[in-house]
Coordinates of C-alpha atoms in Angstrom, one line a residue:
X1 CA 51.3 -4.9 3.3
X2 CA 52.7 -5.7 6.8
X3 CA 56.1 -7.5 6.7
X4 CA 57.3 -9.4 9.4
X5 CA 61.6 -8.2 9.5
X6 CA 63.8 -10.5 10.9
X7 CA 66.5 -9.7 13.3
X8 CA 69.6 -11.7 14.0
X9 CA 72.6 -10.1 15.5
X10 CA 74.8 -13.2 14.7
X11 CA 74.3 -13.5 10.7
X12 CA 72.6 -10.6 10.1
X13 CA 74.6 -7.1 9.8
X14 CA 71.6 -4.1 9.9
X15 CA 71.5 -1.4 8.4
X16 CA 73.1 -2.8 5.1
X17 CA 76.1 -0.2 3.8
X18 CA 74.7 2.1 1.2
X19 CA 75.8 1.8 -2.5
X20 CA 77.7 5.6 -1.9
X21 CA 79.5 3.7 1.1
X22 CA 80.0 0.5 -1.0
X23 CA 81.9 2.3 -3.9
X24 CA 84.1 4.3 -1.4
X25 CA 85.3 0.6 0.1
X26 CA 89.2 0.7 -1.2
X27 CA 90.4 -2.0 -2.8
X28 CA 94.0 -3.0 -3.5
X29 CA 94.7 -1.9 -6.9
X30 CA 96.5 -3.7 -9.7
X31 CA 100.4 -3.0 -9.9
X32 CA 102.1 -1.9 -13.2
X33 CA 104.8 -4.4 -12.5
X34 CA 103.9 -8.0 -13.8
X35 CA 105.9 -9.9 -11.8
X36 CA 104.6 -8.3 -8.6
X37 CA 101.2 -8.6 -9.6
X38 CA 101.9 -12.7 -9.9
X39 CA 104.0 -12.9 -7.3
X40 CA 100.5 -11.1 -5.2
X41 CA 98.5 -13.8 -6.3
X42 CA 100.8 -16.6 -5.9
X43 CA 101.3 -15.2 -2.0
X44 CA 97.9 -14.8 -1.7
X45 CA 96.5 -17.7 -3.1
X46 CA 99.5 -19.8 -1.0
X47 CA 101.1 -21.2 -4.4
X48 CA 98.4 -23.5 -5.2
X49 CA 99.2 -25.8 -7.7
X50 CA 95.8 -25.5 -9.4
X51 CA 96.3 -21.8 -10.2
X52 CA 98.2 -21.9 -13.6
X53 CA 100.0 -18.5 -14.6
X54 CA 101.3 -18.9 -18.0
X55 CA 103.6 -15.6 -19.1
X56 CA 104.1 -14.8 -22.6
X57 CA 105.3 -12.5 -24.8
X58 CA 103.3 -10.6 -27.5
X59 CA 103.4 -7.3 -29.8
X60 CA 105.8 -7.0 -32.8
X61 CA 109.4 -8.8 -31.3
X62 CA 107.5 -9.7 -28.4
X63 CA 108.0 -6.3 -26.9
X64 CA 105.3 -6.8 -24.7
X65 CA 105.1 -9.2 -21.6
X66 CA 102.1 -10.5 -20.6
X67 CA 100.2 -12.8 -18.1
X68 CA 97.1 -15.1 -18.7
X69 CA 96.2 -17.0 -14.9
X70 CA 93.5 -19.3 -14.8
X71 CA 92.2 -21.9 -12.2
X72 CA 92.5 -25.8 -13.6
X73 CA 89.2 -27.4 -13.6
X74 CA 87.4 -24.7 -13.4
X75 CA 88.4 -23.3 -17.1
X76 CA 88.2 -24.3 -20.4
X77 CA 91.4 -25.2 -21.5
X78 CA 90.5 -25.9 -25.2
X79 CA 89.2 -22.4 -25.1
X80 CA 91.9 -20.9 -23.6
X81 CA 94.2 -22.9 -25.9
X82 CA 92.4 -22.0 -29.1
X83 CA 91.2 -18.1 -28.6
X84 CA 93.1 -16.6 -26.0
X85 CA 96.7 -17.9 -26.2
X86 CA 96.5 -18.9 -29.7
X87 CA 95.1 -15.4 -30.8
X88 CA 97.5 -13.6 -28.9
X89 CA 100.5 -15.5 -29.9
X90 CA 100.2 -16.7 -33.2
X91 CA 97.3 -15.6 -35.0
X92 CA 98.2 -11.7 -35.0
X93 CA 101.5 -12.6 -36.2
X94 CA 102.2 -10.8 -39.7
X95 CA 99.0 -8.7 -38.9
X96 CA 98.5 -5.1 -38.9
X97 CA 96.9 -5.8 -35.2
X98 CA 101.0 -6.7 -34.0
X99 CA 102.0 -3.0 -34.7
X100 CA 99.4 -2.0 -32.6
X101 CA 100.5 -4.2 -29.7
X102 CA 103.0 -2.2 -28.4
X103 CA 103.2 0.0 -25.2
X104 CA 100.6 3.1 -25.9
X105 CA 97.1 3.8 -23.5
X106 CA 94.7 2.3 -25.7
X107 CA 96.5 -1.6 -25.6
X108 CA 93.5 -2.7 -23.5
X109 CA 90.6 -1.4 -25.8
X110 CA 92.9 -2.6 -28.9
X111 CA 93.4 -6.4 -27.4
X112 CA 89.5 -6.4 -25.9
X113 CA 88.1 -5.4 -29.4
X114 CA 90.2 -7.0 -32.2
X115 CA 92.1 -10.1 -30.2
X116 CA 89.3 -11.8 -28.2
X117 CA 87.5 -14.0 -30.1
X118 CA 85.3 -14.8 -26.7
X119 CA 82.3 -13.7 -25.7
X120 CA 82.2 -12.3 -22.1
X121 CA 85.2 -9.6 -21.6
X122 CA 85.3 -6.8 -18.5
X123 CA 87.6 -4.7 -17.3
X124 CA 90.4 -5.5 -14.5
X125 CA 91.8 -2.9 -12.4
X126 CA 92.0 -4.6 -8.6
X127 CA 92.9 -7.7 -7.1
X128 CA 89.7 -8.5 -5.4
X129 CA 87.8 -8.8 -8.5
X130 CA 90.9 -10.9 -9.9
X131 CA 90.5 -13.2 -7.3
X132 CA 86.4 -13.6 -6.8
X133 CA 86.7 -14.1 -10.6
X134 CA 90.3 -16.1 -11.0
X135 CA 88.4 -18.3 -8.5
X136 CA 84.9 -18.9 -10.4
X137 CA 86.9 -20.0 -13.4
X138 CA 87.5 -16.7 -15.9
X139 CA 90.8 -16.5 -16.7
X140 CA 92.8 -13.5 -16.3
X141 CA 94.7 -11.3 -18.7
X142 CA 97.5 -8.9 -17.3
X143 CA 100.1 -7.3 -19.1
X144 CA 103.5 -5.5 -17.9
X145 CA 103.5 -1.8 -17.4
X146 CA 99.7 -1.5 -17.1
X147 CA 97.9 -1.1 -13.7
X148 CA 94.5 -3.0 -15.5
X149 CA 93.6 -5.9 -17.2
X150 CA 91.1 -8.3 -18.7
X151 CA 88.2 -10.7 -17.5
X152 CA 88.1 -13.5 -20.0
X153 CA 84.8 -15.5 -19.4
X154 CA 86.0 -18.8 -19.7
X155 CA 84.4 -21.0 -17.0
X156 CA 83.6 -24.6 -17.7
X157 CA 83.8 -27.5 -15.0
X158 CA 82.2 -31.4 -14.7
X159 CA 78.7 -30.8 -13.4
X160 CA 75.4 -32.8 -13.7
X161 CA 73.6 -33.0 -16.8
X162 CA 69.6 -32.3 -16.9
X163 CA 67.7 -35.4 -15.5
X164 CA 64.6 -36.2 -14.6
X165 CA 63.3 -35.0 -10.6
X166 CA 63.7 -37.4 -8.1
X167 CA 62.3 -36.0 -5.3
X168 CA 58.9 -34.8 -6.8
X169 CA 58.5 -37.4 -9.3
X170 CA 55.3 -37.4 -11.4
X171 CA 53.0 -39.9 -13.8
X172 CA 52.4 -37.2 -16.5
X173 CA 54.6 -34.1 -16.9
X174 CA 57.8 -33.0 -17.9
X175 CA 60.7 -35.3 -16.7
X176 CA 63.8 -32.6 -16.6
X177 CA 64.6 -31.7 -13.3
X178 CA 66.8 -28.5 -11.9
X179 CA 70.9 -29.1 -11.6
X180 CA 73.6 -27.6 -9.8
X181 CA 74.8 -24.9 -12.3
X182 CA 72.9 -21.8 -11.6
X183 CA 73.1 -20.7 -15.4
X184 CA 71.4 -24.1 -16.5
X185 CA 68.3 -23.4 -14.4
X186 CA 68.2 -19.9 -15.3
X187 CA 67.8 -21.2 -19.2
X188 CA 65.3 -24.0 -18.0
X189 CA 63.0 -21.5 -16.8
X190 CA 63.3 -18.5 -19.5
X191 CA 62.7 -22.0 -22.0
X192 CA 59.1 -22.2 -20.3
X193 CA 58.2 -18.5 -20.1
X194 CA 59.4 -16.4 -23.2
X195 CA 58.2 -13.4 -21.8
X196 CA 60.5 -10.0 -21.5
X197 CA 58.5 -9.1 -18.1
X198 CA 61.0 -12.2 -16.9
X199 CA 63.3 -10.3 -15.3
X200 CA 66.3 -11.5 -13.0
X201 CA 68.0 -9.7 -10.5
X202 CA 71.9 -11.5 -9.5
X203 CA 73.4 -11.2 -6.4
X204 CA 76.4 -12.8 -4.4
X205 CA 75.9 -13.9 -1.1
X206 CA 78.3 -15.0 1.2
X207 CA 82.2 -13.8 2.3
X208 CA 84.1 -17.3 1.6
X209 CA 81.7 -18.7 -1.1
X210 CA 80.9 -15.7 -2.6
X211 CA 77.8 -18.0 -4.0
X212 CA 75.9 -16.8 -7.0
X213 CA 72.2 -15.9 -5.8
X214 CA 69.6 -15.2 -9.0
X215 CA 66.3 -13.3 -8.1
X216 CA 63.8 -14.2 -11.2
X217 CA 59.8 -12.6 -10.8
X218 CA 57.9 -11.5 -14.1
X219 CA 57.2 -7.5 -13.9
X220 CA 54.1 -6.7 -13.7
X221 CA 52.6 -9.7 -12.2
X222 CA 54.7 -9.8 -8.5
X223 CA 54.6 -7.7 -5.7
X224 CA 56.9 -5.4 -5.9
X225 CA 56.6 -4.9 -2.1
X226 CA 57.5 -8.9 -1.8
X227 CA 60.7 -8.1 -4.5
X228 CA 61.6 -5.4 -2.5
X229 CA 61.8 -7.1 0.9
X230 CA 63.3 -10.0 -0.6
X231 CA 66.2 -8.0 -1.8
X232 CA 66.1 -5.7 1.6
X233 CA 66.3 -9.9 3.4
X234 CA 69.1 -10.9 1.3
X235 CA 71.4 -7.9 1.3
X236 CA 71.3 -8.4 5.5
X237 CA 72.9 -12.0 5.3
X238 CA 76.5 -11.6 6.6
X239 CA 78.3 -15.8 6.6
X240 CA 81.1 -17.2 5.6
X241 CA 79.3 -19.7 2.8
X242 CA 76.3 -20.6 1.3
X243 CA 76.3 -24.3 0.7
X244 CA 72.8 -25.2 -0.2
X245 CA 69.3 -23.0 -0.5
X246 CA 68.6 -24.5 2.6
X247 CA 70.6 -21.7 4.8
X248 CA 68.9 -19.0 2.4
X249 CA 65.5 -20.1 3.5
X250 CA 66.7 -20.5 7.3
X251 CA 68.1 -17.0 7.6
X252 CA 65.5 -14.8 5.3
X253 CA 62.4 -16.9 6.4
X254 CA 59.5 -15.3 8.8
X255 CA 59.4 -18.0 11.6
X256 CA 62.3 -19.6 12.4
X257 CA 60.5 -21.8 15.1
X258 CA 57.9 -23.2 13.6
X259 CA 57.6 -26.8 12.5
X260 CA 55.7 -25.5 9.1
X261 CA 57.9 -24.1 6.4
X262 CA 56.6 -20.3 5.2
X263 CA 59.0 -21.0 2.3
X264 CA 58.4 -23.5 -0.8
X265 CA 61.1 -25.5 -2.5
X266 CA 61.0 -27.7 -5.8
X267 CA 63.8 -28.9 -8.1
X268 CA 61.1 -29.0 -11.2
X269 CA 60.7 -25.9 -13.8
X270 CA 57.5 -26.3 -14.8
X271 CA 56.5 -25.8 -10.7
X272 CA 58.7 -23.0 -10.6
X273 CA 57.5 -21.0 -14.2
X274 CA 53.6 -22.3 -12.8
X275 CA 54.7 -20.3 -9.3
X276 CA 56.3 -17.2 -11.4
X277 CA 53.0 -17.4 -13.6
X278 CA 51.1 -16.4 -10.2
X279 CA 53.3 -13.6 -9.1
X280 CA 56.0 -15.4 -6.8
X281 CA 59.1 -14.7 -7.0
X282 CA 61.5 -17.5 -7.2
X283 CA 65.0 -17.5 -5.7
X284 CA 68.1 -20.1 -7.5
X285 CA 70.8 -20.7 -5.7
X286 CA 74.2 -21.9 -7.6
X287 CA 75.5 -25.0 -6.7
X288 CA 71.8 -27.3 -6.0
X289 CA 68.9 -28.0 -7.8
X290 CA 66.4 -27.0 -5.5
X291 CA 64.6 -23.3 -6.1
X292 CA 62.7 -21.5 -3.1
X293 CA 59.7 -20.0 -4.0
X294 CA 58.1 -16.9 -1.9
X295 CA 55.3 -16.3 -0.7
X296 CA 54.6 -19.8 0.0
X297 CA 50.9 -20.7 1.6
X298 CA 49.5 -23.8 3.6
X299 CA 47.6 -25.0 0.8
X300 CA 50.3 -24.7 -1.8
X301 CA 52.4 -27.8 0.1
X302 CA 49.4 -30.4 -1.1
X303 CA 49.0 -29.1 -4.6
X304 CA 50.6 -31.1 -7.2
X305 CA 52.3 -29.9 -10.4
X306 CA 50.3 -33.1 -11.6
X307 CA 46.9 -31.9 -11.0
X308 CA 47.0 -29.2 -13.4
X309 CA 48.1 -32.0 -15.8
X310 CA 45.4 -34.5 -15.4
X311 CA 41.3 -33.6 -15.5
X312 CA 40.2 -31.5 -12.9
X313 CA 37.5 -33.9 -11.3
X314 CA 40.7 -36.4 -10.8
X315 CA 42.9 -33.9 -9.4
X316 CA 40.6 -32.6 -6.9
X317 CA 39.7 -36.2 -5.5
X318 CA 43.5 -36.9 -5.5
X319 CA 44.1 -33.5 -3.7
X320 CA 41.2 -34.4 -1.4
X321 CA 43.0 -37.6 -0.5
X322 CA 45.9 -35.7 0.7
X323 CA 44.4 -33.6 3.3
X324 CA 42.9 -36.7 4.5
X325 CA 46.0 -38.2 4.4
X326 CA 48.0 -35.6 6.6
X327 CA 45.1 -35.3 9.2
X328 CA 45.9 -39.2 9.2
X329 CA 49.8 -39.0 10.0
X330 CA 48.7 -36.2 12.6
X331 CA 45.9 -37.6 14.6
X332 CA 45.8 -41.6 14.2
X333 CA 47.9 -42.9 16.5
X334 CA 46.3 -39.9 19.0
X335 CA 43.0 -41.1 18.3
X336 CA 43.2 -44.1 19.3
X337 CA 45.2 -43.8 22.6
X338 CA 42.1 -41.7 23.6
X339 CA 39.5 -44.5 22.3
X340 CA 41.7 -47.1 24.0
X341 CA 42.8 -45.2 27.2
X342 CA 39.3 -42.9 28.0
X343 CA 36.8 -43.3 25.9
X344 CA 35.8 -47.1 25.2
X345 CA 31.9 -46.2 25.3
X346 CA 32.9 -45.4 21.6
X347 CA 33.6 -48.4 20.0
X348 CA 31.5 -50.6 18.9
X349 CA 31.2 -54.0 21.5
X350 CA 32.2 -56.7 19.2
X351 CA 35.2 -54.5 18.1
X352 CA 36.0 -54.1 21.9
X353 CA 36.0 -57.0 22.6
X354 CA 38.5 -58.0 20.0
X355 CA 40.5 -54.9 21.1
X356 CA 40.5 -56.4 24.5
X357 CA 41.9 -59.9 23.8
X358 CA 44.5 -58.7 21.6
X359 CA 45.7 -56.0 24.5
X360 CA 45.3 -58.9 27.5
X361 CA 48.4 -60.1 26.8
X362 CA 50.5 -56.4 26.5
X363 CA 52.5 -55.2 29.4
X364 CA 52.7 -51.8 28.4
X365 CA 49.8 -49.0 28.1
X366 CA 48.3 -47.9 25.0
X367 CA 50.9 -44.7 25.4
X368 CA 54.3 -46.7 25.6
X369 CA 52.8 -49.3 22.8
X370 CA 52.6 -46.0 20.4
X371 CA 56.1 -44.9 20.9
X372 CA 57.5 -47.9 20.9
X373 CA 56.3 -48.3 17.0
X374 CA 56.6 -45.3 16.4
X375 CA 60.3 -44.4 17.0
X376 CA 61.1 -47.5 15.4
X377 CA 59.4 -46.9 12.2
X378 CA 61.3 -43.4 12.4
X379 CA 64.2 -45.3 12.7
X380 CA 63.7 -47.7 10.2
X381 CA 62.7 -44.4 7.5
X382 CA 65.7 -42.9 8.2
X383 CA 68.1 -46.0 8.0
X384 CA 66.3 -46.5 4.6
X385 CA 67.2 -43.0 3.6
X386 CA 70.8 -43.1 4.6
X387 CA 71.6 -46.5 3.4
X388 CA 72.3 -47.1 -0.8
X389 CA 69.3 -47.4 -2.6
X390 CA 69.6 -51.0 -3.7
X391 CA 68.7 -52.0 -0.1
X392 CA 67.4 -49.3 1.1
X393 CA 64.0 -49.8 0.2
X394 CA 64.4 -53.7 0.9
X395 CA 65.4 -53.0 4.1
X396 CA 62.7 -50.6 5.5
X397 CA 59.8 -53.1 3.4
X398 CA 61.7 -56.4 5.8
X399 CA 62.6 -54.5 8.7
X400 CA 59.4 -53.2 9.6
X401 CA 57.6 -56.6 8.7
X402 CA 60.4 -58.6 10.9
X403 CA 59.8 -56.2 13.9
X404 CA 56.2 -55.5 13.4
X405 CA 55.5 -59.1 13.4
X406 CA 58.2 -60.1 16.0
X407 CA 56.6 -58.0 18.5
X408 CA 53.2 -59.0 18.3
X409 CA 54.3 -62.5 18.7
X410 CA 56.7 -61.5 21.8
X411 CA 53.2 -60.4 23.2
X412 CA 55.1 -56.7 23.5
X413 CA 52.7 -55.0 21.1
X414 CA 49.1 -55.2 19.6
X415 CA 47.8 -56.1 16.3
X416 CA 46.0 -53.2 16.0
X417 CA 49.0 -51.0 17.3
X418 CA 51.0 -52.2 14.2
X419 CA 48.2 -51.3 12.4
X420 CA 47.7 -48.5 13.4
X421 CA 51.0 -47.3 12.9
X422 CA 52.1 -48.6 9.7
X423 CA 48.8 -46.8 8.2
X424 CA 50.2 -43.4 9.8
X425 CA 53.4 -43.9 8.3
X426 CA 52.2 -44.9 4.9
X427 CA 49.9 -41.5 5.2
X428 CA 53.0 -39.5 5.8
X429 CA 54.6 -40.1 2.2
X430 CA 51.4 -38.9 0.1
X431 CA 52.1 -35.1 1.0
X432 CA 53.9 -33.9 -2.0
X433 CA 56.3 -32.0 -0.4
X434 CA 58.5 -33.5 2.1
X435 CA 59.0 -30.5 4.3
X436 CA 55.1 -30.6 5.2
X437 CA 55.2 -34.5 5.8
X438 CA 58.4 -33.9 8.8
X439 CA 55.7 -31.2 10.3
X440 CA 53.1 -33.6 10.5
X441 CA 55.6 -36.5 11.9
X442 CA 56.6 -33.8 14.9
X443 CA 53.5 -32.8 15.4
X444 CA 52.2 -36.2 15.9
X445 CA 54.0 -36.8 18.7
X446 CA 52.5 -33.6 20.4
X447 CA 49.3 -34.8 20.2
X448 CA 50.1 -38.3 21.1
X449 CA 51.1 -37.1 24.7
X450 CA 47.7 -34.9 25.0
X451 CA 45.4 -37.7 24.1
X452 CA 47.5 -39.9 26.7
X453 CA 46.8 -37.3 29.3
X454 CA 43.5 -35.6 28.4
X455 CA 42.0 -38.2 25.8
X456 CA 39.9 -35.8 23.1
X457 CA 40.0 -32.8 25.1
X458 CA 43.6 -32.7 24.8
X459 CA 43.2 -33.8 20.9
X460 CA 40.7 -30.7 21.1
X461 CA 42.7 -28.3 22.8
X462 CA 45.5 -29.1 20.7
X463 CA 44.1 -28.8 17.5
X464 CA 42.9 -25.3 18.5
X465 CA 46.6 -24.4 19.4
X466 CA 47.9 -25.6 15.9
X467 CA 45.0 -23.9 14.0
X468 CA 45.9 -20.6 15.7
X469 CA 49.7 -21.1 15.5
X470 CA 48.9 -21.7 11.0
X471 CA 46.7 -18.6 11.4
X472 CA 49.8 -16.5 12.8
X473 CA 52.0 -17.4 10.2
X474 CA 52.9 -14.7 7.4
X475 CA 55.1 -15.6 4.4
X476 CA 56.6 -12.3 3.2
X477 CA 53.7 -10.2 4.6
X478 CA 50.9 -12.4 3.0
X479 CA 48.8 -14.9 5.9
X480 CA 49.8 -18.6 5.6
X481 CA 46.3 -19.7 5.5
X482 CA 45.2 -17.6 2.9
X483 CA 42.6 -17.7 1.1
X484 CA 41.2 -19.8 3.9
X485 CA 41.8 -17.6 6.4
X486 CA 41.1 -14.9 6.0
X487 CA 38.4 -16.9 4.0
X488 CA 38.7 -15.6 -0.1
X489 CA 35.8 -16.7 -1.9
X490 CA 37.2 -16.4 -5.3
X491 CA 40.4 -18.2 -4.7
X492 CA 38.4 -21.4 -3.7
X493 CA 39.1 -22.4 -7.3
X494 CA 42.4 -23.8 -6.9
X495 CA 42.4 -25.0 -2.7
X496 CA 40.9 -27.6 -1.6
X497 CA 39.2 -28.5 -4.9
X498 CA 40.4 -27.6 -8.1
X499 CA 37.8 -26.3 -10.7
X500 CA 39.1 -26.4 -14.8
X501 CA 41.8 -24.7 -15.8
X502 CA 39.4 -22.3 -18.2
X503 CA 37.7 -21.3 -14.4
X504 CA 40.6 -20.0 -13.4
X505 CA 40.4 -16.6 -14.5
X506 CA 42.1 -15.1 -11.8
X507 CA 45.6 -15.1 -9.7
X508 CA 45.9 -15.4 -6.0
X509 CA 44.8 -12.5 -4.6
X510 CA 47.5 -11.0 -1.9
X511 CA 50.0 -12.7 -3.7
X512 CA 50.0 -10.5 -6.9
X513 CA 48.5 -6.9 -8.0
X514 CA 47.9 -8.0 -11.5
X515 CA 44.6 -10.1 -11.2
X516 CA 43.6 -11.1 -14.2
X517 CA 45.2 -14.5 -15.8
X518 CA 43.1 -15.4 -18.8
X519 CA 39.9 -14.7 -20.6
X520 CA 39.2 -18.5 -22.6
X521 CA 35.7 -19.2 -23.0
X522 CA 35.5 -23.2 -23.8
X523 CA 34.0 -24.2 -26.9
X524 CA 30.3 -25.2 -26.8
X525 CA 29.4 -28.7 -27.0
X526 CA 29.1 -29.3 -30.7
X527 CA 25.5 -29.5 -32.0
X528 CA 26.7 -32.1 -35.8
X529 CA 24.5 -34.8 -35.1
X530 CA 21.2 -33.2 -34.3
X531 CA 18.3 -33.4 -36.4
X532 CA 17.5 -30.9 -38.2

């Protein structure tokens, strides 16, 4: 499989640093004296008052000084109240443990073994790991004399609770949507598929951030080639911060030019686990609910998670009036310049007629009429989307009815114009995807300004263009297109149309090695009844 490599001298460092050259990197070790070591981070961390170092004293006599630092709000202080500084102060008192608490080798081993009552516990021995960990909310255990210490996991913070998607909403389907916590959509989608091929690979990506990155693909069923250049993509990324999955997608994607996105997104686990199910490989990003999803095809931005949850002679008229509905938002508005501008010998006379009288009274060509509406209504979308959500639907519904109606009496624009438009911008929502619906809306003005100039031989031309541009596409080494084109036979199951689920015997092919899905025969119609 040909991959398409990405180069970027700005944010991308190549070749990456070997693991050899990684382990040789120093780092600044961990001093034996305590009070250095917090004096380091207090220095270092510019004596933020959210940094809480609390020293105490431990051992038999409290012989031994010790340290336990921890961010505010981004710990559990219960926890850390009620096994960590509890156990270490109180509850070994009178114990055989306090003997062992005094100055020998083994302290560490002894305190991480018999006193730590939590669950996640590594070994400190350097001050960049203190801080990329001090700093994600594990507190930190050092004690005096002793060049290493303790990771406690202890990281808890106010996040979002599981809710139901917003921005792929469905009729019928599971309502819980992805959240901001990494760890919380990691357990969302292992929920769905209980399988031990499920594997995840974790990474941290970005200098400043340092954002958690998980890799998730079932073994067996992905490409490894696609794993591989995934990983090979993201170990390149050299930025300060990773703030959404957005800049993932922008700086491992194949075209960065193009107006169609080679990458999918959802905030829904059951479109996710369907994607993993078919040998993608899904990447979560800590800190939004929105997973990318590679290799991503043409045809996957108008499939549904809901048409695999309704009958299949429903979902393929449904999916059938989405295609429609994009060639709508694309070519409307073009079409009828052309009609209106070059080609009147096509419409009916009556109809002409009509078009006529409306259009005596218009100042403006057919051309300026278009992009007059149509800027407007792109303003009035995006005022609707910026504003709350207690007007903002109001206001798009009465804004586009006040202006719409306005300018046809002001003699500025046609009836059929505002027709016309509002039709193309009510086609634009039924993509199920919004990435695909902005491609469509900048697109459309493309081919606007050929039919203006060159009426259906522009349309024409263009449409070639954009047909060859989707055929150049590769997501990940796999053709955008596909299985259209290159035209797949037996992947026609699940494109345009959608055949039963039992049909479906079979995964994409060039997205996964391991072809076979199922093998369900559906039960014969039953024969009680019959006479005998």
């Amino acid at each position: 499989m040909g991959f398409l490599k990405k180069k970027n001298n700005i944010v991308l460092k190549s070749p990456p640093p070997s693991p050899q050259e990684k382990e040789s990197e120093e780092k600044t070790a961990l001093n034996s004296n305590l009070q250095e070591n917090i004096q380091k981070i207090k220095e270092t961390l510019g004596k933020s008052e959210d940094i809480i170092i609390r020293e105490i004293r431990i051992g038999k006599d409290g012989s031994l000084k010790a340290a336990v630092v921890y961010t505010d709000g981004l710990s559990d202080a219960a926890s850390l109240q009620n096994f960590i500084l509890e156990t270490l102060m109180l509850d070994i008192k009178g114990t055989s443990l306090e003997n062992d608490l005094t100055p020998n080798p083994n302290i560490i081993n002894t305190l991480k073994d018999f006193a730590m009552t939590v669950g996640e516990i590594k070994d400190l021995n350097n001050f960049d790991d203190l801080f990329s960990h001090l700093l994600s909310g594990d507190a930190i255990l050092m004690l005096d004399g002793y060049t290493n210490g303790l990771i406690i996991g202890n990281k808890h913070w106010a996040e979002r609770g599981v809710t139901e998607a917003t921005a792929q909403s469905v009729v019928r389907g599971p309502r819980e949507g992805f959240t901001e916590n990494l760890r919380i959509n990691t357990a969302l989608v292992r929920r769905i598929i209980k399988d031990p091929n499920l594997w995840m690979e974790s990474k941290v990506v970005g200098k400043r951030s340092k954002t958690n990155i998980a890799i998730m693909y079932i073994k067996g069923v992905a490409d490894e080639g696609v794993v591989k250049e995934l990983n090979s993509r993201l170990d390149k990324i050299n930025i300060d911060g990773i703030l959404e999955s957005a800049y993932i997608e922008e700086l491992i994607q194949d075209s960065q030019y193009s107006p169609f996105p080679t990458m999918y997104n959802s905030e829904r686990p059951d479109v996710v686990s369907a994607a993993l199910l078919q040998g993608r490989v899904a990447i979560l990003v800590d800190g939004t609910p929105f997973v990318l999803m590679v290799p991503a095809l043409f045809v996957q931005f108008f499939q549904s998670t809901e048409d695999y949850y309704q009958r299949a002679i429903m979902a393929t008229l449904i999916r059938l009036l989405r295609y429609f509905s994009f060639l709508i938002s694309l070519l409307f508005p073009a079409f009828y310049i052309a009609i209106i501008t070059f080609h009147q010998e096509t419409i009916p006379p009556s109809l002409l007629m009509s078009l006529a009288a409306q259009r005596e009274k218009v100042p403006f060509p057919a051309f300026i009429e278009v992009m007059i509406m149509e800027i407007a209504f792109e303003i009035l979308r995006e005022a609707g989307l910026r504003m709350p959500r207690v007007v903002g639907a109001a206001m798009s519904i009465v804004g586009g009815f006040v202006i719409g109606t306005a300018a046809v009496e002001a003699g500025i624009i046609s009836a059929a114009m505002v027709i016309v438009v509002s039709l193309t911008a009510i086609s634009s929502f039924v993509a199920p995807l919004y990435d695909i619906a902005i491609a469509g809306r900048m697109l459309r003005f493309v081919f606007i300004a050929l039919a203006a100039m060159f009426g259906f031989y522009g349309m024409t031309i263009g449409f070639i263009a954009l047909i060859l541009h989707l055929c150049s596409l590769r997501s990940f080494g796999v053709p955008f297109m596909s299985p259209l084109a290159p035209f797949n036979l037996s992947d026609q199951k699940d494109t345009i149309i959608r055949l039963p689920v039992w049909k479906m015997k079979t995964r994409p092919q060039g997205i996964s090695k391991n072809k076979v899905r199922e093998n369900y025969t559906p039960p014969k119609p039953s024969e009680k009844g019959k006479d005998e």
